[in-house]
């Protein structure tokens, strides 16, 4: 049976892929974002409360980010204050279920890919401590709803992301000093888990039916930067970065067994083939 779903961040990299999938699945969708037909500033408490009350949704899907300017502090504010406003509005409107976007690289350091049972990093080193604190605040807030699903996405690539052709990462690899994105082009031993935006969107649709909890939504092949970055560079038609030494202890990747057990599987199981699927769309990332 279809639900009435409010998508916060409907014009973002994931949101644009998500809305048509929700509609195809029989759901009625109300989308809000800073831009588009329903402009709402998620940092405006009153505006968010009005928007959720007017939509009267059965569920909220939180895909809000602020990444267009590659401003980590701005994005963290969305995670903390924006999520707080959205959760408070959902609680006031009697919404029972929320699905929220998180990240899969906030885990404590370790040697192998992290499962959801691994705790979040307790580091006090800045800026990572601020990133993890924002993630912890987001995940804690959404858990206040009766049914709360957290999707810990891998590094997003594909249309609408920094990793798309012509995007910020391509510019950085080509030597543009003005390229802005939050991430690394170090071809070292730091391990990442990646995820195509279409697979992220599909997981969000399915998560409307999942039990409460956190789920790693990543592809099947965590890999060090020295392995995946040259493949990305080849797909983008830009020079590969020089190999470097070292590994951030927290850069360990993640495993997707829990999400797979509920029937989700990535259409792009590996970045090895996924990078070549260029799709279409702009190369910014955000809402």
Short mmCIF file of C-alpha atoms in Angstrom, two decimals:
data_model
loop_
_atom_site.label_atom_id
_atom_site.label_comp_id
_atom_site.label_asym_id
_atom_site.label_seq_id
_atom_site.Cartn_x
_atom_site.Cartn_y
_atom_site.Cartn_z
CA UNK A 1 0.00 0.00 0.00
CA UNK A 2 1.38 3.38 -0.98
CA UNK A 3 2.27 6.03 1.57
CA UNK A 4 2.37 9.78 1.54
CA UNK A 5 6.08 10.56 1.75
CA UNK A 6 7.78 13.89 2.37
CA UNK A 7 11.24 13.98 0.81
CA UNK A 8 13.47 16.61 2.40
CA UNK A 9 16.25 17.37 -0.06
CA UNK A 10 14.21 16.44 -3.12
CA UNK A 11 16.46 18.33 -5.55
CA UNK A 12 19.77 16.90 -4.30
CA UNK A 13 21.92 14.25 -5.91
CA UNK A 14 19.99 11.42 -4.29
CA UNK A 15 16.64 13.21 -4.08
CA UNK A 16 16.37 13.67 -7.84
CA UNK A 17 16.85 9.93 -8.34
CA UNK A 18 14.62 9.05 -5.39
CA UNK A 19 11.40 10.93 -6.13
CA UNK A 20 10.55 9.11 -9.40
CA UNK A 21 11.37 5.77 -7.76
CA UNK A 22 9.00 6.48 -4.90
CA UNK A 23 6.25 7.44 -7.32
CA UNK A 24 6.85 4.30 -9.40
CA UNK A 25 6.49 2.27 -6.20
CA UNK A 26 3.01 3.75 -5.67
CA UNK A 27 3.83 6.40 -3.08
CA UNK A 28 2.52 9.98 -3.11
CA UNK A 29 5.49 12.32 -2.82
CA UNK A 30 5.82 15.83 -1.46
CA UNK A 31 9.29 17.22 -2.00
CA UNK A 32 10.91 20.14 -0.20
CA UNK A 33 14.33 21.73 -0.64
CA UNK A 34 15.99 25.13 -0.61
CA UNK A 35 15.28 25.39 -4.33
CA UNK A 36 12.45 24.14 -6.51
CA UNK A 37 8.67 24.41 -6.35
CA UNK A 38 8.54 24.11 -2.53
CA UNK A 39 11.48 26.16 -1.22
CA UNK A 40 11.99 25.55 2.48
CA UNK A 41 15.02 26.54 4.54
CA UNK A 42 15.55 23.59 6.88
CA UNK A 43 17.31 25.93 9.32
CA UNK A 44 14.07 27.92 9.67
CA UNK A 45 12.24 26.10 12.45
CA UNK A 46 8.84 27.61 11.70
CA UNK A 47 9.06 27.02 7.98
CA UNK A 48 9.95 23.36 8.45
CA UNK A 49 7.15 22.81 10.93
CA UNK A 50 4.62 24.40 8.56
CA UNK A 51 5.85 22.40 5.59
CA UNK A 52 5.62 19.07 7.41
CA UNK A 53 2.25 19.92 8.92
CA UNK A 54 0.84 20.88 5.53
CA UNK A 55 2.21 17.76 3.87
CA UNK A 56 0.82 15.51 6.63
CA UNK A 57 3.03 12.62 5.52
CA UNK A 58 3.04 9.02 6.67
CA UNK A 59 6.83 9.05 6.47
CA UNK A 60 9.71 11.49 6.06
CA UNK A 61 12.80 10.73 3.99
CA UNK A 62 15.70 12.97 5.02
CA UNK A 63 18.22 13.46 2.20
CA UNK A 64 19.30 16.97 3.17
CA UNK A 65 22.89 18.10 2.69
CA UNK A 66 24.68 21.38 2.10
CA UNK A 67 27.60 20.40 -0.09
CA UNK A 68 27.39 22.68 -3.10
CA UNK A 69 30.15 24.97 -1.79
CA UNK A 70 32.14 22.14 -0.18
CA UNK A 71 31.68 23.84 3.19
CA UNK A 72 32.01 21.21 5.91
CA UNK A 73 30.71 23.50 8.64
CA UNK A 74 27.58 24.32 6.62
CA UNK A 75 26.92 20.65 5.96
CA UNK A 76 27.41 19.84 9.63
CA UNK A 77 24.89 22.51 10.55
CA UNK A 78 22.35 20.79 8.32
CA UNK A 79 23.07 17.48 10.05
CA UNK A 80 22.66 18.98 13.52
CA UNK A 81 20.21 21.89 13.32
CA UNK A 82 18.40 20.91 10.15
CA UNK A 83 17.79 17.38 11.35
CA UNK A 84 16.63 18.67 14.73
CA UNK A 85 14.07 20.92 13.04
CA UNK A 86 12.88 18.16 10.74
CA UNK A 87 12.52 15.65 13.58
CA UNK A 88 10.69 18.14 15.80
CA UNK A 89 8.32 18.96 12.94
CA UNK A 90 7.70 15.28 12.25
CA UNK A 91 6.99 14.58 15.92
CA UNK A 92 4.59 17.54 16.10
CA UNK A 93 2.77 16.28 13.00
CA UNK A 94 2.47 12.75 14.36
CA UNK A 95 4.74 11.19 11.73
CA UNK A 96 5.68 7.66 12.74
CA UNK A 97 8.54 6.81 10.38
CA UNK A 98 11.69 8.49 9.12
CA UNK A 99 14.48 7.36 6.79
CA UNK A 100 17.62 9.47 7.04
CA UNK A 101 20.87 9.77 5.11
CA UNK A 102 24.08 9.28 7.10
CA UNK A 103 27.62 8.21 6.16
CA UNK A 104 29.61 4.97 6.39
CA UNK A 105 33.02 6.49 7.19
CA UNK A 106 32.34 7.68 10.74
CA UNK A 107 33.29 4.38 12.39
CA UNK A 108 36.06 3.89 14.93
CA UNK A 109 39.46 2.89 13.52
CA UNK A 110 40.05 -0.75 12.67
CA UNK A 111 41.70 -3.14 10.26
CA UNK A 112 38.72 -4.46 8.27
CA UNK A 113 35.49 -3.09 6.78
CA UNK A 114 33.07 -2.03 9.51
CA UNK A 115 29.71 -3.60 10.26
CA UNK A 116 26.98 -1.56 11.93
CA UNK A 117 27.95 -2.98 15.33
CA UNK A 118 31.22 -1.03 15.25
CA UNK A 119 30.88 2.16 17.33
CA UNK A 120 31.27 5.59 15.84
CA UNK A 121 34.71 7.14 16.16
CA UNK A 122 35.51 8.72 19.55
CA UNK A 123 38.42 10.78 18.24
CA UNK A 124 38.93 14.32 19.51
CA UNK A 125 40.99 15.33 16.48
CA UNK A 126 39.53 18.18 14.43
CA UNK A 127 37.99 18.23 11.86
CA UNK A 128 37.03 14.56 12.07
CA UNK A 129 35.61 14.92 15.58
CA UNK A 130 33.18 17.56 14.30
CA UNK A 131 32.08 15.37 11.40
CA UNK A 132 31.40 12.41 13.68
CA UNK A 133 29.64 14.62 16.23
CA UNK A 134 27.32 15.82 13.46
CA UNK A 135 26.60 12.24 12.40
CA UNK A 136 25.96 11.21 16.00
CA UNK A 137 23.56 14.14 16.50
CA UNK A 138 21.68 13.30 13.29
CA UNK A 139 21.32 9.63 14.11
CA UNK A 140 20.31 10.32 17.72
CA UNK A 141 17.66 12.83 16.68
CA UNK A 142 15.96 10.65 14.09
CA UNK A 143 15.86 7.77 16.60
CA UNK A 144 13.29 9.79 18.56
CA UNK A 145 10.62 8.80 16.03
CA UNK A 146 8.86 5.49 16.65
CA UNK A 147 10.31 3.97 13.48
CA UNK A 148 13.69 5.32 12.38
CA UNK A 149 15.99 3.94 9.70
CA UNK A 150 19.47 5.39 9.17
CA UNK A 151 21.18 4.74 5.84
CA UNK A 152 24.95 5.01 6.14
CA UNK A 153 25.84 5.70 2.53
CA UNK A 154 29.23 5.12 0.96
CA UNK A 155 30.99 7.87 -0.99
CA UNK A 156 28.42 8.82 -3.59
CA UNK A 157 29.37 8.82 -7.26
CA UNK A 158 27.37 9.14 -10.44
CA UNK A 159 25.16 11.91 -11.85
CA UNK A 160 24.87 14.96 -9.65
CA UNK A 161 27.93 14.19 -7.51
CA UNK A 162 31.45 15.54 -7.26
CA UNK A 163 32.67 12.33 -8.93
CA UNK A 164 30.66 12.80 -12.14
CA UNK A 165 32.36 13.70 -15.44
CA UNK A 166 33.17 17.41 -15.36
CA UNK A 167 32.75 17.53 -11.62
CA UNK A 168 34.99 18.79 -8.85
CA UNK A 169 37.01 15.60 -8.45
CA UNK A 170 37.78 15.45 -12.17
CA UNK A 171 38.94 19.06 -11.96
CA UNK A 172 41.13 18.29 -8.96
CA UNK A 173 42.72 15.29 -10.65
CA UNK A 174 43.35 17.44 -13.73
CA UNK A 175 45.27 19.90 -11.57
CA UNK A 176 42.71 22.67 -11.04
CA UNK A 177 43.71 24.37 -7.77
CA UNK A 178 40.24 25.88 -7.48
CA UNK A 179 38.42 22.55 -7.37
CA UNK A 180 36.34 22.32 -4.20
CA UNK A 181 35.01 19.14 -2.64
CA UNK A 182 35.15 17.35 0.69
CA UNK A 183 37.25 14.27 0.22
CA UNK A 184 40.67 13.11 -0.83
CA UNK A 185 42.51 12.30 -4.04
CA UNK A 186 45.33 10.58 -2.17
CA UNK A 187 46.11 7.29 -3.92
CA UNK A 188 47.22 5.63 -0.69
CA UNK A 189 46.10 2.68 1.45
CA UNK A 190 43.11 4.46 3.00
CA UNK A 191 40.06 2.28 2.28
CA UNK A 192 36.71 3.66 1.12
CA UNK A 193 33.34 2.19 0.35
CA UNK A 194 31.60 3.75 -2.63
CA UNK A 195 27.99 3.87 -3.83
CA UNK A 196 26.23 4.86 -7.03
CA UNK A 197 23.48 7.44 -6.43
CA UNK A 198 20.90 5.17 -8.06
CA UNK A 199 21.69 2.46 -5.52
CA UNK A 200 21.39 5.02 -2.73
CA UNK A 201 17.96 6.07 -4.00
CA UNK A 202 16.77 2.47 -4.33
CA UNK A 203 17.81 1.73 -0.76
CA UNK A 204 15.82 4.75 0.49
CA UNK A 205 12.69 3.43 -1.22
CA UNK A 206 13.12 -0.03 0.29
CA UNK A 207 13.99 1.39 3.69
CA UNK A 208 10.41 2.60 4.11
CA UNK A 209 9.67 -1.04 4.97
CA UNK A 210 12.82 -1.89 6.96
CA UNK A 211 13.01 -2.38 10.72
CA UNK A 212 14.40 0.52 12.71
CA UNK A 213 18.16 0.77 12.93
CA UNK A 214 21.30 1.69 11.02
CA UNK A 215 22.30 0.09 7.73
CA UNK A 216 25.49 0.40 5.71
CA UNK A 217 24.43 1.14 2.13
CA UNK A 218 27.63 0.62 0.17
CA UNK A 219 28.78 -1.41 -2.80
CA UNK A 220 30.43 -4.82 -2.50
CA UNK A 221 34.06 -3.79 -2.90
CA UNK A 222 35.73 -1.58 -0.29
CA UNK A 223 39.08 -0.53 -1.74
CA UNK A 224 42.13 1.63 -1.03
CA UNK A 225 42.54 4.89 -2.87
CA UNK A 226 45.61 3.57 -4.71
CA UNK A 227 43.29 1.03 -6.39
CA UNK A 228 40.02 2.87 -7.07
CA UNK A 229 41.28 6.38 -7.84
CA UNK A 230 43.21 5.36 -11.00
CA UNK A 231 40.07 3.58 -12.28
CA UNK A 232 38.01 6.70 -11.61
CA UNK A 233 40.59 8.90 -13.35
CA UNK A 234 40.51 6.65 -16.43
CA UNK A 235 36.71 6.83 -16.53
CA UNK A 236 36.84 10.62 -16.24
CA UNK A 237 39.57 10.99 -18.83
CA UNK A 238 41.95 12.80 -16.48
CA UNK A 239 45.43 11.94 -15.17
CA UNK A 240 45.67 9.36 -12.41
CA UNK A 241 47.11 10.61 -9.14
CA UNK A 242 50.59 9.53 -8.12
CA UNK A 243 50.62 6.72 -5.62
CA UNK A 244 51.35 7.78 -2.05
CA UNK A 245 51.99 6.06 1.26
CA UNK A 246 49.95 5.85 4.42
CA UNK A 247 46.46 5.07 5.62
CA UNK A 248 44.06 6.93 7.88
CA UNK A 249 43.24 4.36 10.63
CA UNK A 250 39.51 5.10 10.37
CA UNK A 251 39.47 4.71 6.58
CA UNK A 252 38.40 1.07 6.59
CA UNK A 253 35.29 0.84 4.40
CA UNK A 254 32.06 -0.89 5.41
CA UNK A 255 30.10 -4.08 4.74
CA UNK A 256 26.55 -4.16 3.39
CA UNK A 257 25.40 -7.59 4.64
CA UNK A 258 22.59 -6.19 6.79
CA UNK A 259 20.96 -4.25 3.95
CA UNK A 260 21.46 -7.17 1.56
CA UNK A 261 19.69 -9.50 4.01
CA UNK A 262 16.56 -7.36 3.59
CA UNK A 263 16.58 -7.67 -0.19
CA UNK A 264 18.55 -4.61 -1.30
CA UNK A 265 21.44 -5.25 -3.64
CA UNK A 266 23.42 -2.67 -5.57
CA UNK A 267 22.79 -2.53 -9.31
CA UNK A 268 26.40 -1.29 -9.41
CA UNK A 269 28.07 -3.84 -7.12
CA UNK A 270 31.54 -2.46 -7.85
CA UNK A 271 32.97 0.94 -8.65
CA UNK A 272 35.11 -0.91 -11.24
CA UNK A 273 32.15 -0.98 -13.63
CA UNK A 274 30.04 1.71 -11.93
CA UNK A 275 32.41 4.55 -12.75
CA UNK A 276 31.92 3.86 -16.46
CA UNK A 277 28.12 4.28 -16.15
CA UNK A 278 28.10 8.02 -16.56
CA UNK A 279 24.37 8.64 -16.78
CA UNK A 280 23.40 12.30 -17.12
CA UNK A 281 22.88 15.35 -14.99
CA UNK A 282 24.76 18.26 -13.42
CA UNK A 283 27.94 17.78 -11.48
CA UNK A 284 27.15 19.56 -8.22
CA UNK A 285 26.31 17.72 -5.01
CA UNK A 286 23.84 18.98 -2.46
CA UNK A 287 20.24 20.13 -2.18
#
